[in-house]
Tab-separated table of C-alpha atoms in Angstrom:
chain	number	residue	atom	x	y	z
U	1	MET	CA	-26.747	-28.040	25.321
U	2	LYS	CA	-25.824	-24.705	23.637
U	3	LYS	CA	-22.263	-24.544	23.130
U	4	LEU	CA	-19.675	-21.255	22.843
U	5	LEU	CA	-17.012	-21.613	20.707
U	6	LEU	CA	-13.807	-19.477	20.943
U	7	PHE	CA	-11.889	-19.231	17.741
U	8	ASP	CA	-8.067	-18.552	17.461
U	9	ILE	CA	-7.553	-17.042	13.578
U	10	ASP	CA	-3.962	-17.538	12.700
U	11	GLY	CA	-3.327	-20.798	11.695
U	12	THR	CA	-6.897	-21.497	13.239
U	13	ILE	CA	-9.051	-20.033	10.501
U	14	LEU	CA	-6.278	-18.191	7.817
U	15	ASN	CA	-2.666	-17.741	7.233
U	16	MET	CA	-0.929	-14.835	6.441
U	17	LYS	CA	2.339	-14.825	4.107
U	18	MET	CA	5.126	-15.788	6.129
U	19	GLY	CA	7.576	-12.822	7.356
U	20	LEU	CA	4.714	-10.244	7.361
U	21	SER	CA	3.715	-9.769	10.751
U	22	LYS	CA	7.473	-9.745	12.486
U	23	ASN	CA	8.348	-7.109	9.197
U	24	ILE	CA	5.550	-5.294	10.237
U	25	PHE	CA	5.882	-5.481	13.976
U	26	ILE	CA	9.671	-4.165	13.367
U	27	ASP	CA	8.802	-1.021	11.235
U	28	THR	CA	6.046	-0.223	13.912
U	29	PHE	CA	7.999	-0.375	17.001
U	30	PHE	CA	11.057	1.783	15.420
U	31	ASP	CA	8.615	4.535	14.047
U	32	ILE	CA	6.533	4.318	17.812
U	33	TYR	CA	9.405	3.641	20.154
U	34	GLY	CA	12.484	4.673	18.133
U	35	CYS	CA	14.053	1.370	18.614
U	36	SER	CA	15.553	-0.679	16.244
U	37	ILE	CA	15.099	-5.042	16.503
U	38	SER	CA	16.426	-7.689	13.747
U	39	ILE	CA	14.452	-10.058	12.662
U	40	GLU	CA	16.285	-12.727	14.631
U	41	GLN	CA	15.914	-10.765	17.496
U	42	MET	CA	12.231	-11.156	17.339
U	43	PRO	CA	10.093	-13.112	19.615
U	44	ARG	CA	8.106	-16.484	19.147
U	45	PHE	CA	4.432	-14.955	17.458
U	46	SER	CA	2.686	-18.693	17.417
U	47	GLY	CA	0.648	-18.610	20.622
U	48	ASN	CA	1.215	-15.228	21.650
U	49	THR	CA	-0.239	-12.275	22.181
U	50	ASP	CA	0.137	-9.070	20.751
U	51	LEU	CA	1.102	-7.350	23.644
U	52	GLN	CA	3.143	-9.928	24.850
U	53	ILE	CA	5.104	-9.861	21.744
U	54	LEU	CA	5.760	-5.848	22.655
U	55	ASN	CA	6.685	-6.416	25.987
U	56	GLN	CA	9.435	-9.200	25.020
U	57	MET	CA	10.896	-6.830	22.124
U	58	ALA	CA	10.912	-3.663	24.444
U	59	ASP	CA	12.705	-6.068	27.178
U	60	THR	CA	15.024	-7.406	24.211
U	61	VAL	CA	15.899	-3.417	23.353
U	62	GLY	CA	16.401	-2.262	26.602
U	63	LEU	CA	13.434	-0.270	26.192
U	64	ASP	CA	11.869	1.503	29.636
U	65	LYS	CA	8.747	-0.781	30.009
U	66	GLU	CA	6.866	2.490	31.241
U	67	LEU	CA	6.938	3.822	27.893
U	68	ILE	CA	4.753	1.095	25.811
U	69	PRO	CA	1.507	2.315	27.366
U	70	LYS	CA	2.463	5.870	26.576
U	71	LEU	CA	2.344	5.558	23.026
U	72	ILE	CA	0.237	1.870	22.502
U	73	ASN	CA	-2.500	3.316	20.945
U	74	ASP	CA	-0.209	4.746	18.463
U	75	PHE	CA	1.255	1.402	17.890
U	76	TRP	CA	-1.804	0.022	17.565
U	77	ASP	CA	-3.360	2.312	15.335
U	78	LEU	CA	0.007	2.118	12.833
U	79	LYS	CA	0.227	-1.214	12.849
U	80	LEU	CA	-3.263	-1.747	11.526
U	81	GLU	CA	-2.494	0.838	8.828
U	82	ARG	CA	0.221	-1.726	7.187
U	83	PHE	CA	-1.784	-4.455	7.657
U	84	LYS	CA	-4.808	-3.009	5.776
U	85	GLU	CA	-2.101	-3.345	2.402
U	86	TYR	CA	-1.813	-6.836	3.218
U	87	CYS	CA	-5.114	-7.969	4.511
U	88	THR	CA	-5.948	-9.326	0.643
U	89	LYS	CA	-6.592	-12.717	-0.747
U	90	GLU	CA	-2.760	-12.252	-2.179
U	91	TYR	CA	-1.397	-12.816	1.122
U	92	ILE	CA	-3.787	-14.689	3.333
U	93	ASP	CA	-5.437	-18.073	2.919
U	94	LEU	CA	-7.867	-19.484	4.646
U	95	VAL	CA	-7.586	-23.000	6.310
U	96	PRO	CA	-9.513	-25.374	4.114
U	97	GLY	CA	-13.137	-25.862	5.471
U	98	VAL	CA	-13.659	-22.874	7.331
U	99	GLU	CA	-15.920	-21.188	5.288
U	100	GLU	CA	-18.571	-23.504	5.106
U	101	LEU	CA	-18.034	-24.603	8.701
U	102	LEU	CA	-18.596	-20.862	10.165
U	103	HIS	CA	-21.301	-20.304	8.034
U	104	ASN	CA	-22.932	-24.129	9.318
U	105	LEU	CA	-22.333	-22.763	12.322
U	106	SER	CA	-23.906	-19.379	12.469
U	107	GLN	CA	-27.135	-21.163	11.156
U	108	ASN	CA	-26.965	-23.624	13.884
U	109	ASP	CA	-28.634	-22.134	16.826
U	110	GLU	CA	-27.115	-24.619	19.280
U	111	TYR	CA	-23.664	-22.656	18.823
U	112	HIS	CA	-22.506	-19.472	19.695
U	113	LEU	CA	-19.337	-17.868	17.688
U	114	ALA	CA	-16.574	-15.787	19.522
U	115	LEU	CA	-13.317	-14.899	19.336
U	116	VAL	CA	-10.058	-15.849	21.087
U	117	THR	CA	-6.851	-14.390	19.727
U	118	GLY	CA	-3.294	-12.991	20.421
U	119	ASN	CA	-4.166	-10.127	17.772
U	120	SER	CA	-5.205	-6.865	18.867
U	121	ARG	CA	-8.724	-6.161	18.257
U	122	LYS	CA	-8.691	-4.171	15.198
U	123	ASN	CA	-6.182	-6.480	13.231
U	124	ALA	CA	-8.488	-9.477	14.079
U	125	TYR	CA	-11.455	-8.188	12.417
U	126	GLN	CA	-9.287	-6.409	9.995
U	127	LYS	CA	-7.565	-9.887	8.942
U	128	LEU	CA	-11.141	-11.709	9.163
U	129	SER	CA	-12.747	-8.832	6.508
U	130	SER	CA	-10.743	-10.290	3.791
U	131	TYR	CA	-12.600	-12.777	3.265
U	132	GLY	CA	-15.652	-11.264	5.101
U	133	LEU	CA	-15.853	-13.657	7.915
U	134	ASP	CA	-15.724	-10.518	10.593
U	135	LYS	CA	-19.653	-10.814	10.499
U	136	TYR	CA	-19.618	-13.843	12.023
U	137	PHE	CA	-17.877	-12.827	15.526
U	138	SER	CA	-19.566	-9.588	17.602
U	139	ASP	CA	-17.477	-10.735	20.610
U	140	GLY	CA	-14.432	-12.492	22.099
U	141	ALA	CA	-11.192	-11.311	23.616
U	142	PHE	CA	-7.949	-9.760	22.212
U	143	GLY	CA	-4.234	-10.290	22.174
U	144	CYS	CA	-3.970	-5.773	23.024
U	145	GLU	CA	-6.049	-6.283	26.315
U	146	ASN	CA	-3.872	-8.475	28.072
U	147	PRO	CA	-0.278	-9.861	27.611
U	148	ASP	CA	-1.290	-13.319	29.066
U	149	ARG	CA	-3.855	-15.367	27.191
U	150	ASN	CA	-4.683	-17.366	29.762
U	151	THR	CA	-6.802	-14.892	30.867
U	152	LEU	CA	-8.460	-14.544	27.472
U	153	PRO	CA	-11.384	-17.269	27.423
U	154	LEU	CA	-13.372	-16.102	30.678
U	155	MET	CA	-13.046	-12.285	29.262
U	156	ALA	CA	-14.770	-13.447	26.327
U	157	ILE	CA	-17.384	-15.531	28.005
U	158	ASN	CA	-18.417	-12.693	30.174
U	159	ARG	CA	-18.766	-10.199	27.036
U	160	VAL	CA	-20.763	-12.795	25.428
U	161	ASN	CA	-23.032	-13.535	28.144
U	162	LYS	CA	-23.203	-9.516	28.771
U	163	ARG	CA	-24.417	-9.163	24.976
U	164	ILE	CA	-26.913	-11.508	24.977
U	165	LYS	CA	-28.356	-10.578	28.522
U	166	LYS	CA	-28.555	-14.145	29.992
U	167	GLU	CA	-25.724	-16.161	32.137
U	168	VAL	CA	-26.127	-18.997	29.154
U	169	TYR	CA	-21.818	-19.979	28.828
U	170	SER	CA	-19.741	-21.048	31.763
U	171	ASN	CA	-16.395	-23.514	31.328
U	172	CYS	CA	-19.249	-26.176	31.385
U	173	ASN	CA	-20.307	-25.536	27.855
U	174	THR	CA	-17.566	-23.525	26.154
U	175	CYS	CA	-14.809	-24.751	23.755
U	176	ILE	CA	-11.438	-23.373	22.626
U	177	ILE	CA	-10.415	-23.928	18.966
U	178	GLY	CA	-6.887	-23.156	18.402
U	179	ASP	CA	-3.756	-24.442	16.749
U	180	THR	CA	-1.051	-24.171	19.356
U	181	LEU	CA	-0.124	-25.765	22.718
U	182	SER	CA	-0.752	-22.107	23.934
U	183	ASP	CA	-4.279	-22.817	22.995
U	184	VAL	CA	-4.204	-25.952	24.901
U	185	LEU	CA	-2.706	-24.158	27.954
U	186	ALA	CA	-5.446	-21.476	28.289
U	187	ALA	CA	-7.953	-24.201	27.713
U	188	LYS	CA	-6.939	-26.370	30.290
U	189	THR	CA	-5.896	-23.446	32.602
U	190	ASN	CA	-10.322	-22.631	32.258
U	191	ASN	CA	-10.609	-26.194	32.410
U	192	LEU	CA	-12.416	-25.983	29.169
U	193	LYS	CA	-12.193	-28.045	25.893
U	194	VAL	CA	-10.136	-28.075	23.178
U	195	VAL	CA	-10.205	-28.568	19.167
U	196	ILE	CA	-6.625	-28.301	17.644
U	197	ILE	CA	-6.245	-27.456	14.130
U	198	ALA	CA	-2.643	-28.946	13.116
U	199	ASN	CA	0.034	-30.908	10.529
U	200	LYS	CA	-0.729	-34.713	10.694
U	201	SER	CA	2.914	-34.927	11.950
U	202	ASP	CA	2.253	-32.950	14.896
U	203	HIS	CA	-0.835	-34.939	16.386
U	204	LEU	CA	0.913	-37.098	18.519
U	205	LEU	CA	2.128	-33.736	20.419
U	206	PHE	CA	-0.663	-32.613	20.670
U	207	SER	CA	-2.499	-35.994	21.790
U	208	GLN	CA	0.292	-35.804	24.536
U	209	ASN	CA	-1.008	-32.454	26.073
U	210	GLN	CA	-4.895	-33.053	26.776
U	211	THR	CA	-6.336	-32.064	23.482
U	212	ASP	CA	-9.662	-32.770	23.129
U	213	SER	CA	-9.981	-33.376	19.336
U	214	ILE	CA	-7.313	-32.915	16.497
U	215	MET	CA	-8.105	-32.216	13.520
U	216	THR	CA	-6.471	-31.257	10.173
U	217	ASP	CA	-8.559	-28.872	9.203
U	218	PHE	CA	-12.563	-28.858	8.701
U	219	LEU	CA	-13.290	-30.135	5.209
U	220	ASP	CA	-15.347	-33.007	6.898
U	221	THR	CA	-17.740	-30.404	8.650
U	222	ASP	CA	-19.907	-33.781	9.823
U	223	TYR	CA	-16.512	-35.117	11.458
U	224	PHE	CA	-16.235	-31.477	13.259
U	225	PHE	CA	-20.124	-31.856	14.573
U	226	ASN	CA	-19.543	-35.206	15.461
U	227	GLU	CA	-16.403	-34.513	17.305
U	228	MET	CA	-18.152	-31.639	19.135
U	229	ASP	CA	-21.470	-33.623	20.086
U	230	ARG	CA	-18.609	-36.427	21.874
U	231	ILE	CA	-16.410	-34.106	24.036
U	232	SER	CA	-19.188	-32.452	25.120
U	233	ASN	CA	-20.404	-35.300	26.889
């Protein structure tokens, strides 16, 4: 059976230098919406969508929510320009083994790759392009499209089916690859399988939350493929 793998980005494919993303959000929020927010007031980023983060920032400083959509494209564009400076190998590290895994998956007709990420669309591809990994993902759903991460998997599945002009993928043959409990929730809300990349110290937490498979990295590609076969049966 063909399988659709929906990859998260941050913490799953790559890791950006700590603190950069929050500082870029803070500076861009001030320049576009004219409101200051401290690093201590910033919401949690892990597992959240960019639009969710922006809405939470607005709530924290009392910004009228109606202003958010009016200037949202300016916000995304300026944030992208600021991220570009840091989308280099100096500031971004890959999760071990992910380059080889994505290459192998792209050569395997049994698998189709897409994104489900909290990043805005342009930011997602900008981050991936720092290592040339953007070429593996032609479809997906993004954190600029809906603040609710649980809506993104179905959006991505529909886009993939539309692109290939066949109803090949559904919750029966789709798996989320992520790194947070938000990824687990998004998977289970949509009746999908989920593979989590996590430190060994967090394995128990994820095993207690309906995670189908847990790995620390992608170095053992044979193990990854064996796990995909196991959880698909």
